[in-house]
Amino acid sequence: MGIPTEPIGSIPRPAELLAAMADHAAGRIGDDELAAARDRAVADTVRRLEEIGSPVVTDGEQSKPSFATYPLTGLDRLAPDGVVIPFADGHQRQLPRLTAGPLRYGVHADRFLRAALRHATVPVKQAVIAPSALSLLLPPGGIDGYSRDAFLDDLTAEAEADIRGCLDAGAHSVQLDFTEARLALKLDPSGGLLEQFIALNNRVLDRFTAAEQARIGVHTCPGGDQDSTHSLDVDYAALLPHLFRLHAGAFYVQLASEPDPDKALAVLADRLPGHARVFIGVTDPIDPRVETPEQVRDRVLAAARYLPADRLGTCDDCGFSPFADDTSTSRDTAFAKIRARVEGTALAAADLFG
């Protein structure tokens, strides 16, 4: 037996792509030149992941403006003054605000999946943004002529289409990025906002069969960006019992950067649904030090003291560049960490299964 290991999502873009993005924004190159640079970056990402020995690959989110806002590409019913997300180091990210309905995705994630499938020889995983994150586009005061119920109906339909399109296109698995879960408890310690998020995400997940849900996973982390986080100070023990009420087959849980991983593992052991697999984070994208395979092995073996080994997987804590302009981690460092994850997971499997 082995232990499955998967990337979470984003990998820093190569210098050529970053330059092409800047040139496109300045009007120096056109759409075709940018698309060609993106495809070269995807091809290089897939190739390097396969050379490392990654049994599952992704496109590295090379073509996404960010993990959260790709569905908004090309939409014109947006204003820039939406919800502000503060990070521990003082920088902020701001979501746009929807100004009129109906909500329709400008881009669906199967576009990125199909681009990766053209280059891959192993299974390809696709990350999508959770509908709960996009629910923050609706301003607190609502939109005249577009009710909250109508907005949630449209969002549910679009989120379903985003996931289903990837499953139908042949994704090995689809991962909902639910980084706002921990943030919800920071914004609303009563848990009311988190309950709304869980209910909305289950509203989408319940549109899938049990077999389809088995191919859908949920990722949680404290929201890494530019070597900082937005909610690492929120106790995992307050989140994980709620998280596991989501109707998904896998959970990707940040753990390498967790200040008290044993406490989190104890909650995982107590609350993990009987049908689910948990992928624990064994590399920290924010830490510039590259983990050794032996460090990764030891993290897996520590987790196996709490969780059945046949229900364990490994992953990176988070994406390495969730926003396209985040260059805080180098591309080479990201691939070195991924290599350590793949090799360390294999070492742990040898110890656990012989």
mmCIF file of C-alpha atoms in Angstrom:
data_model
loop_
_atom_site.group_PDB
_atom_site.id
_atom_site.type_symbol
_atom_site.label_atom_id
_atom_site.label_comp_id
_atom_site.label_asym_id
_atom_site.label_seq_id
_atom_site.Cartn_x
_atom_site.Cartn_y
_atom_site.Cartn_z
ATOM 1 C CA MET A 1 0.000 0.000 0.000
ATOM 2 C CA GLY A 2 1.011 3.596 -0.517
ATOM 3 C CA ILE A 3 -0.088 6.933 0.853
ATOM 4 C CA PRO A 4 -1.667 9.256 -1.726
ATOM 5 C CA THR A 5 -0.072 12.668 -2.084
ATOM 6 C CA GLU A 6 -1.445 15.642 -3.993
ATOM 7 C CA PRO A 7 -0.637 19.304 -4.634
ATOM 8 C CA ILE A 8 -3.038 21.903 -3.284
ATOM 9 C CA GLY A 9 -2.972 24.280 -6.206
ATOM 10 C CA SER A 10 -0.892 27.311 -7.082
ATOM 11 C CA ILE A 11 2.799 27.308 -7.968
ATOM 12 C CA PRO A 12 4.731 30.562 -8.524
ATOM 13 C CA ARG A 13 4.566 31.682 -12.137
ATOM 14 C CA PRO A 14 7.800 31.651 -14.188
ATOM 15 C CA ALA A 15 9.482 34.971 -14.977
ATOM 16 C CA GLU A 16 8.408 34.749 -18.615
ATOM 17 C CA LEU A 17 4.738 34.549 -17.664
ATOM 18 C CA LEU A 18 4.989 37.346 -15.099
ATOM 19 C CA ALA A 19 6.579 39.559 -17.771
ATOM 20 C CA ALA A 20 3.874 38.629 -20.280
ATOM 21 C CA MET A 21 1.167 39.482 -17.758
ATOM 22 C CA ALA A 22 2.737 42.896 -17.168
ATOM 23 C CA ASP A 23 3.115 43.488 -20.899
ATOM 24 C CA HIS A 24 -0.499 42.516 -21.529
ATOM 25 C CA ALA A 25 -1.753 44.830 -18.790
ATOM 26 C CA ALA A 26 0.261 47.668 -20.354
ATOM 27 C CA GLY A 27 -1.047 46.933 -23.841
ATOM 28 C CA ARG A 28 2.328 45.855 -25.218
ATOM 29 C CA ILE A 29 1.166 42.357 -26.215
ATOM 30 C CA GLY A 30 -2.224 40.957 -27.189
ATOM 31 C CA ASP A 31 -4.427 38.145 -25.919
ATOM 32 C CA ASP A 32 -2.839 35.506 -28.153
ATOM 33 C CA GLU A 33 0.677 36.226 -26.905
ATOM 34 C CA LEU A 34 -0.492 36.063 -23.289
ATOM 35 C CA ALA A 35 -2.349 32.795 -23.924
ATOM 36 C CA ALA A 36 0.791 31.282 -25.464
ATOM 37 C CA ALA A 37 2.887 32.301 -22.440
ATOM 38 C CA ARG A 38 0.310 30.779 -20.123
ATOM 39 C CA ASP A 39 0.288 27.506 -22.025
ATOM 40 C CA ARG A 40 4.084 27.294 -21.887
ATOM 41 C CA ALA A 41 3.913 27.852 -18.127
ATOM 42 C CA VAL A 42 1.290 25.119 -17.717
ATOM 43 C CA ALA A 43 3.338 22.699 -19.817
ATOM 44 C CA ASP A 44 6.463 23.427 -17.768
ATOM 45 C CA THR A 45 4.555 23.056 -14.489
ATOM 46 C CA VAL A 46 3.092 19.689 -15.444
ATOM 47 C CA ARG A 47 6.443 18.472 -16.758
ATOM 48 C CA ARG A 48 8.310 19.413 -13.586
ATOM 49 C CA LEU A 49 5.662 17.848 -11.340
ATOM 50 C CA GLU A 50 5.842 14.618 -13.298
ATOM 51 C CA GLU A 51 9.660 14.629 -13.212
ATOM 52 C CA ILE A 52 9.501 14.943 -9.416
ATOM 53 C CA GLY A 53 7.311 11.838 -9.369
ATOM 54 C CA SER A 54 4.063 13.496 -8.321
ATOM 55 C CA PRO A 55 1.358 10.851 -8.861
ATOM 56 C CA VAL A 56 -1.261 13.604 -9.327
ATOM 57 C CA VAL A 57 -0.562 16.957 -10.963
ATOM 58 C CA THR A 58 -2.260 20.314 -11.445
ATOM 59 C CA ASP A 59 -1.805 23.251 -13.791
ATOM 60 C CA GLY A 60 -0.319 25.210 -10.885
ATOM 61 C CA GLU A 61 -3.004 27.874 -11.415
ATOM 62 C CA GLN A 62 -0.695 29.474 -13.961
ATOM 63 C CA SER A 63 -3.574 31.116 -15.840
ATOM 64 C CA LYS A 64 -5.647 32.258 -12.862
ATOM 65 C CA PRO A 65 -5.512 35.862 -11.638
ATOM 66 C CA SER A 66 -6.064 34.346 -8.198
ATOM 67 C CA PHE A 67 -7.478 31.176 -6.706
ATOM 68 C CA ALA A 68 -10.612 33.109 -5.679
ATOM 69 C CA THR A 69 -11.425 35.520 -8.499
ATOM 70 C CA TYR A 70 -10.998 33.500 -11.693
ATOM 71 C CA PRO A 71 -14.813 33.170 -12.162
ATOM 72 C CA LEU A 72 -15.067 36.978 -12.314
ATOM 73 C CA THR A 73 -12.793 37.332 -15.348
ATOM 74 C CA GLY A 74 -14.453 39.508 -17.983
ATOM 75 C CA LEU A 75 -17.463 40.483 -15.858
ATOM 76 C CA ASP A 76 -18.553 44.118 -15.931
ATOM 77 C CA ARG A 77 -21.038 44.190 -13.039
ATOM 78 C CA LEU A 78 -18.379 44.664 -10.380
ATOM 79 C CA ALA A 79 -16.988 47.512 -8.298
ATOM 80 C CA PRO A 80 -13.569 47.332 -6.609
ATOM 81 C CA ASP A 81 -14.721 48.224 -3.083
ATOM 82 C CA GLY A 82 -15.792 44.858 -1.720
ATOM 83 C CA VAL A 83 -14.872 42.888 1.396
ATOM 84 C CA VAL A 84 -11.382 43.598 2.758
ATOM 85 C CA ILE A 85 -9.305 40.672 4.045
ATOM 86 C CA PRO A 86 -6.552 41.774 6.462
ATOM 87 C CA PHE A 87 -3.387 39.699 6.905
ATOM 88 C CA ALA A 88 -1.220 39.394 9.982
ATOM 89 C CA ASP A 89 1.669 41.373 8.464
ATOM 90 C CA GLY A 90 -0.594 44.354 7.749
ATOM 91 C CA HIS A 91 -1.225 43.922 4.022
ATOM 92 C CA GLN A 92 -4.735 43.449 2.665
ATOM 93 C CA ARG A 93 -6.592 41.849 -0.201
ATOM 94 C CA GLN A 94 -9.930 43.232 -1.337
ATOM 95 C CA LEU A 95 -12.671 41.381 -3.157
ATOM 96 C CA PRO A 96 -14.842 43.162 -5.702
ATOM 97 C CA ARG A 97 -18.481 43.987 -5.029
ATOM 98 C CA LEU A 98 -21.316 42.809 -7.266
ATOM 99 C CA THR A 99 -23.326 45.779 -8.530
ATOM 100 C CA ALA A 100 -26.115 44.051 -10.471
ATOM 101 C CA GLY A 101 -27.534 40.629 -11.177
ATOM 102 C CA PRO A 102 -27.686 38.007 -12.361
ATOM 103 C CA LEU A 103 -24.425 36.447 -11.230
ATOM 104 C CA ARG A 104 -22.771 34.407 -13.964
ATOM 105 C CA TYR A 105 -19.230 33.035 -13.962
ATOM 106 C CA GLY A 106 -17.070 34.567 -16.661
ATOM 107 C CA VAL A 107 -14.724 31.569 -16.594
ATOM 108 C CA HIS A 108 -15.262 28.019 -15.377
ATOM 109 C CA ALA A 109 -12.409 25.937 -13.996
ATOM 110 C CA ASP A 110 -12.650 23.168 -16.595
ATOM 111 C CA ARG A 111 -10.816 25.565 -18.927
ATOM 112 C CA PHE A 112 -7.713 25.251 -16.738
ATOM 113 C CA LEU A 113 -8.162 21.508 -16.333
ATOM 114 C CA ARG A 114 -8.360 20.915 -20.072
ATOM 115 C CA ALA A 115 -5.178 22.923 -20.593
ATOM 116 C CA ALA A 116 -3.332 20.725 -18.087
ATOM 117 C CA LEU A 117 -4.756 17.495 -19.496
ATOM 118 C CA ARG A 118 -3.161 18.296 -22.870
ATOM 119 C CA HIS A 119 0.271 17.998 -21.271
ATOM 120 C CA ALA A 120 -0.207 15.423 -18.488
ATOM 121 C CA THR A 121 0.445 11.690 -18.526
ATOM 122 C CA VAL A 122 -0.800 11.153 -14.950
ATOM 123 C CA PRO A 123 -4.108 12.076 -13.252
ATOM 124 C CA VAL A 124 -4.910 15.787 -12.997
ATOM 125 C CA LYS A 125 -6.606 17.451 -10.039
ATOM 126 C CA GLN A 126 -8.504 20.733 -10.305
ATOM 127 C CA ALA A 127 -9.030 23.356 -7.602
ATOM 128 C CA VAL A 128 -12.176 25.509 -7.645
ATOM 129 C CA ILE A 129 -13.277 28.329 -5.395
ATOM 130 C CA ALA A 130 -15.945 27.454 -2.837
ATOM 131 C CA PRO A 131 -19.288 29.206 -3.337
ATOM 132 C CA SER A 132 -19.049 30.519 0.214
ATOM 133 C CA ALA A 133 -16.153 32.762 -0.805
ATOM 134 C CA LEU A 134 -18.075 34.214 -3.730
ATOM 135 C CA SER A 135 -21.089 34.820 -1.509
ATOM 136 C CA LEU A 136 -19.047 37.720 -0.115
ATOM 137 C CA LEU A 137 -19.522 39.530 -3.439
ATOM 138 C CA LEU A 138 -23.059 40.487 -2.425
ATOM 139 C CA PRO A 139 -22.971 43.779 -0.494
ATOM 140 C CA PRO A 140 -24.520 43.750 3.001
ATOM 141 C CA GLY A 141 -27.255 46.128 1.863
ATOM 142 C CA GLY A 142 -28.182 43.936 -1.081
ATOM 143 C CA ILE A 143 -28.758 44.987 -4.685
ATOM 144 C CA ASP A 144 -31.927 46.719 -5.865
ATOM 145 C CA GLY A 145 -33.974 44.389 -8.035
ATOM 146 C CA TYR A 146 -31.825 41.350 -7.234
ATOM 147 C CA SER A 147 -32.796 39.560 -4.051
ATOM 148 C CA ARG A 148 -30.408 37.610 -1.863
ATOM 149 C CA ASP A 149 -32.374 34.441 -2.603
ATOM 150 C CA ALA A 150 -31.999 34.991 -6.341
ATOM 151 C CA PHE A 151 -28.280 35.641 -5.884
ATOM 152 C CA LEU A 152 -27.807 32.419 -3.894
ATOM 153 C CA ASP A 153 -29.802 30.446 -6.479
ATOM 154 C CA ASP A 154 -27.540 31.772 -9.245
ATOM 155 C CA LEU A 155 -24.376 31.187 -7.212
ATOM 156 C CA THR A 156 -25.411 27.627 -6.399
ATOM 157 C CA ALA A 157 -26.062 26.844 -10.060
ATOM 158 C CA GLU A 158 -22.764 28.371 -11.194
ATOM 159 C CA ALA A 159 -20.740 26.629 -8.491
ATOM 160 C CA GLU A 160 -22.331 23.299 -9.416
ATOM 161 C CA ALA A 161 -21.463 23.893 -13.065
ATOM 162 C CA ASP A 162 -17.877 24.753 -12.096
ATOM 163 C CA ILE A 163 -17.419 21.441 -10.273
ATOM 164 C CA ARG A 164 -19.428 19.296 -12.686
ATOM 165 C CA GLY A 165 -17.564 20.626 -15.689
ATOM 166 C CA CYS A 166 -14.295 19.452 -14.146
ATOM 167 C CA LEU A 167 -15.641 16.031 -13.181
ATOM 168 C CA ASP A 168 -17.081 15.545 -16.659
ATOM 169 C CA ALA A 169 -13.813 16.629 -18.292
ATOM 170 C CA GLY A 170 -11.936 13.887 -16.461
ATOM 171 C CA ALA A 171 -10.540 15.455 -13.309
ATOM 172 C CA HIS A 172 -9.003 12.942 -10.922
ATOM 173 C CA SER A 173 -10.556 15.010 -8.145
ATOM 174 C CA VAL A 174 -11.978 18.469 -7.580
ATOM 175 C CA GLN A 175 -10.887 20.501 -4.569
ATOM 176 C CA LEU A 176 -13.025 23.270 -3.084
ATOM 177 C CA ASP A 177 -10.792 26.008 -1.719
ATOM 178 C CA PHE A 178 -12.497 26.961 1.543
ATOM 179 C CA THR A 179 -9.840 29.217 3.085
ATOM 180 C CA GLU A 180 -12.536 31.573 4.368
ATOM 181 C CA ALA A 181 -13.731 28.898 6.830
ATOM 182 C CA ARG A 182 -11.213 29.785 9.511
ATOM 183 C CA LEU A 183 -11.560 33.488 8.687
ATOM 184 C CA ALA A 184 -15.316 33.231 9.293
ATOM 185 C CA LEU A 185 -14.686 32.378 12.930
ATOM 186 C CA LYS A 186 -12.348 35.342 13.240
ATOM 187 C CA LEU A 187 -14.955 37.702 11.788
ATOM 188 C CA ASP A 188 -17.821 36.125 13.736
ATOM 189 C CA PRO A 189 -16.712 34.104 16.791
ATOM 190 C CA SER A 190 -20.330 33.095 17.416
ATOM 191 C CA GLY A 191 -20.062 30.731 14.437
ATOM 192 C CA GLY A 192 -23.069 32.149 12.612
ATOM 193 C CA LEU A 193 -21.122 33.157 9.505
ATOM 194 C CA LEU A 194 -19.377 29.783 9.355
ATOM 195 C CA GLU A 195 -22.758 28.039 9.614
ATOM 196 C CA GLN A 196 -23.986 30.066 6.627
ATOM 197 C CA PHE A 197 -20.879 29.078 4.664
ATOM 198 C CA ILE A 198 -21.276 25.370 5.519
ATOM 199 C CA ALA A 199 -24.950 25.411 4.534
ATOM 200 C CA LEU A 200 -24.246 27.113 1.206
ATOM 201 C CA ASN A 201 -21.412 24.744 0.309
ATOM 202 C CA ASN A 202 -23.558 21.719 1.195
ATOM 203 C CA ARG A 203 -26.356 23.148 -0.919
ATOM 204 C CA VAL A 204 -23.982 22.796 -3.861
ATOM 205 C CA LEU A 205 -22.431 19.477 -2.811
ATOM 206 C CA ASP A 206 -25.861 17.903 -2.377
ATOM 207 C CA ARG A 207 -26.419 18.261 -6.117
ATOM 208 C CA PHE A 208 -23.877 15.485 -6.638
ATOM 209 C CA THR A 209 -24.242 11.742 -6.170
ATOM 210 C CA ALA A 210 -22.343 9.869 -3.473
ATOM 211 C CA ALA A 211 -19.930 8.585 -6.116
ATOM 212 C CA GLU A 212 -19.320 12.128 -7.330
ATOM 213 C CA GLN A 213 -18.908 13.466 -3.792
ATOM 214 C CA ALA A 214 -16.184 10.862 -3.275
ATOM 215 C CA ARG A 215 -14.155 12.708 -5.962
ATOM 216 C CA ILE A 216 -14.686 16.103 -4.319
ATOM 217 C CA GLY A 217 -12.477 17.382 -1.520
ATOM 218 C CA VAL A 218 -12.355 20.495 0.649
ATOM 219 C CA HIS A 219 -9.213 22.438 1.484
ATOM 220 C CA THR A 220 -8.839 24.476 4.655
ATOM 221 C CA CYS A 221 -5.931 26.669 5.732
ATOM 222 C CA PRO A 222 -5.354 30.012 7.482
ATOM 223 C CA GLY A 223 -5.145 31.857 4.161
ATOM 224 C CA GLY A 224 -1.519 32.197 3.048
ATOM 225 C CA ASP A 225 -0.438 35.168 0.934
ATOM 226 C CA GLN A 226 2.904 36.975 0.648
ATOM 227 C CA ASP A 227 4.364 34.926 3.494
ATOM 228 C CA SER A 228 1.553 35.875 5.878
ATOM 229 C CA THR A 229 -1.845 34.498 6.904
ATOM 230 C CA HIS A 230 -5.220 35.949 7.788
ATOM 231 C CA SER A 231 -6.443 33.545 10.470
ATOM 232 C CA LEU A 232 -3.717 31.334 11.914
ATOM 233 C CA ASP A 233 -4.690 32.639 15.356
ATOM 234 C CA VAL A 234 -8.105 30.932 15.147
ATOM 235 C CA ASP A 235 -8.179 27.652 17.079
ATOM 236 C CA TYR A 236 -8.568 24.653 14.770
ATOM 237 C CA ALA A 237 -10.601 22.910 17.457
ATOM 238 C CA ALA A 238 -13.355 25.453 16.841
ATOM 239 C CA LEU A 239 -13.353 24.849 13.085
ATOM 240 C CA LEU A 240 -12.736 21.178 12.328
ATOM 241 C CA PRO A 241 -15.960 19.742 13.810
ATOM 242 C CA HIS A 242 -17.930 22.105 11.556
ATOM 243 C CA LEU A 243 -15.728 21.453 8.538
ATOM 244 C CA PHE A 244 -16.387 17.726 8.636
ATOM 245 C CA ARG A 245 -20.108 18.310 8.190
ATOM 246 C CA LEU A 246 -19.402 19.103 4.547
ATOM 247 C CA HIS A 247 -20.562 16.363 2.205
ATOM 248 C CA ALA A 248 -17.199 15.632 0.609
ATOM 249 C CA GLY A 249 -14.982 12.598 0.248
ATOM 250 C CA ALA A 250 -11.663 14.167 1.193
ATOM 251 C CA PHE A 251 -10.337 16.952 3.383
ATOM 252 C CA TYR A 252 -7.045 18.744 2.759
ATOM 253 C CA VAL A 253 -5.938 20.177 6.104
ATOM 254 C CA GLN A 254 -3.045 22.590 6.681
ATOM 255 C CA LEU A 255 -0.911 21.142 9.455
ATOM 256 C CA ALA A 256 2.823 21.720 8.868
ATOM 257 C CA SER A 257 2.579 25.368 9.959
ATOM 258 C CA GLU A 258 0.109 24.670 12.772
ATOM 259 C CA PRO A 259 1.476 25.779 16.169
ATOM 260 C CA ASP A 260 0.028 22.695 17.923
ATOM 261 C CA PRO A 261 -0.327 19.898 15.353
ATOM 262 C CA ASP A 262 -0.967 17.209 17.988
ATOM 263 C CA LYS A 263 -4.020 19.086 19.236
ATOM 264 C CA ALA A 264 -5.351 19.364 15.671
ATOM 265 C CA LEU A 265 -4.646 15.682 15.008
ATOM 266 C CA ALA A 266 -6.593 14.691 18.117
ATOM 267 C CA VAL A 267 -9.605 16.618 16.818
ATOM 268 C CA LEU A 268 -9.175 15.039 13.387
ATOM 269 C CA ALA A 269 -9.129 11.576 14.923
ATOM 270 C CA ASP A 270 -12.274 12.285 16.904
ATOM 271 C CA ARG A 271 -14.281 13.978 14.147
ATOM 272 C CA LEU A 272 -13.189 12.618 10.744
ATOM 273 C CA PRO A 273 -16.229 11.112 8.966
ATOM 274 C CA GLY A 274 -16.070 7.376 8.463
ATOM 275 C CA HIS A 275 -16.155 7.641 4.673
ATOM 276 C CA ALA A 276 -13.524 10.351 4.270
ATOM 277 C CA ARG A 277 -9.778 10.532 3.732
ATOM 278 C CA VAL A 278 -7.717 13.336 5.271
ATOM 279 C CA PHE A 279 -4.719 14.789 3.459
ATOM 280 C CA ILE A 280 -2.462 16.458 6.011
ATOM 281 C CA GLY A 281 -0.207 19.363 5.113
ATOM 282 C CA VAL A 282 3.439 18.307 5.460
ATOM 283 C CA THR A 283 5.180 21.260 3.758
ATOM 284 C CA ASP A 284 4.809 24.920 4.696
ATOM 285 C CA PRO A 285 4.752 27.250 1.644
ATOM 286 C CA ILE A 286 5.368 30.288 3.864
ATOM 287 C CA ASP A 287 8.557 28.926 5.475
ATOM 288 C CA PRO A 288 11.524 29.590 3.131
ATOM 289 C CA ARG A 289 13.343 26.535 4.486
ATOM 290 C CA VAL A 290 12.881 23.474 2.308
ATOM 291 C CA GLU A 291 11.723 20.470 4.298
ATOM 292 C CA THR A 292 13.750 17.277 4.051
ATOM 293 C CA PRO A 293 12.085 14.011 3.051
ATOM 294 C CA GLU A 294 12.849 12.766 6.550
ATOM 295 C CA GLN A 295 10.985 15.691 8.135
ATOM 296 C CA VAL A 296 7.998 14.935 5.932
ATOM 297 C CA ARG A 297 8.181 11.252 6.851
ATOM 298 C CA ASP A 298 8.193 12.082 10.539
ATOM 299 C CA ARG A 299 5.148 14.348 10.162
ATOM 300 C CA VAL A 300 3.244 11.548 8.446
ATOM 301 C CA LEU A 301 4.248 9.011 11.084
ATOM 302 C CA ALA A 302 3.128 11.430 13.813
ATOM 303 C CA ALA A 303 -0.256 11.722 12.110
ATOM 304 C CA ALA A 304 -0.497 7.943 11.841
ATOM 305 C CA ARG A 305 -0.399 7.730 15.630
ATOM 306 C CA TYR A 306 -3.808 9.398 15.608
ATOM 307 C CA LEU A 307 -5.370 8.387 12.292
ATOM 308 C CA PRO A 308 -5.693 5.085 10.400
ATOM 309 C CA ALA A 309 -2.845 4.916 7.901
ATOM 310 C CA ASP A 310 -5.169 3.703 5.156
ATOM 311 C CA ARG A 311 -7.174 6.927 5.421
ATOM 312 C CA LEU A 312 -4.174 9.250 5.348
ATOM 313 C CA GLY A 313 -2.855 11.330 2.482
ATOM 314 C CA THR A 314 -0.399 14.206 2.260
ATOM 315 C CA CYS A 315 -0.449 17.621 0.649
ATOM 316 C CA ASP A 316 1.161 21.035 0.919
ATOM 317 C CA ASP A 317 -0.359 23.307 3.546
ATOM 318 C CA CYS A 318 -1.600 25.722 0.894
ATOM 319 C CA GLY A 319 -0.862 26.973 -2.583
ATOM 320 C CA PHE A 320 2.528 28.611 -3.084
ATOM 321 C CA SER A 321 1.214 31.632 -4.985
ATOM 322 C CA PRO A 322 -2.575 31.915 -4.595
ATOM 323 C CA PHE A 323 -2.556 35.405 -6.116
ATOM 324 C CA ALA A 324 -0.710 35.792 -9.408
ATOM 325 C CA ASP A 325 1.347 38.728 -8.128
ATOM 326 C CA ASP A 326 2.613 36.838 -5.064
ATOM 327 C CA THR A 327 6.313 36.231 -5.722
ATOM 328 C CA SER A 328 7.306 35.742 -2.068
ATOM 329 C CA THR A 329 8.263 32.127 -2.786
ATOM 330 C CA SER A 330 10.430 31.208 -5.761
ATOM 331 C CA ARG A 331 9.338 28.664 -8.308
ATOM 332 C CA ASP A 332 12.380 26.497 -7.616
ATOM 333 C CA THR A 333 11.694 26.531 -3.854
ATOM 334 C CA ALA A 334 8.124 25.418 -4.461
ATOM 335 C CA PHE A 335 9.218 22.458 -6.571
ATOM 336 C CA ALA A 336 11.900 21.535 -4.001
ATOM 337 C CA LYS A 337 9.257 21.437 -1.280
ATOM 338 C CA ILE A 338 6.954 19.349 -3.473
ATOM 339 C CA ARG A 339 9.797 16.905 -4.135
ATOM 340 C CA ALA A 340 10.362 16.575 -0.391
ATOM 341 C CA ARG A 341 6.642 15.899 0.086
ATOM 342 C CA VAL A 342 6.578 13.171 -2.564
ATOM 343 C CA GLU A 343 9.775 11.487 -1.345
ATOM 344 C CA GLY A 344 8.939 11.842 2.346
ATOM 345 C CA THR A 345 5.470 10.393 1.838
ATOM 346 C CA ALA A 346 7.020 7.363 0.149
ATOM 347 C CA LEU A 347 9.400 6.933 3.109
ATOM 348 C CA ALA A 348 6.478 7.039 5.536
ATOM 349 C CA ALA A 349 4.525 4.506 3.492
ATOM 350 C CA ALA A 350 7.518 2.131 3.568
ATOM 351 C CA ASP A 351 7.644 2.415 7.350
ATOM 352 C CA LEU A 352 3.901 1.969 7.798
ATOM 353 C CA PHE A 353 3.199 -0.733 5.250
ATOM 354 C CA GLY A 354 6.561 -2.408 4.712
#
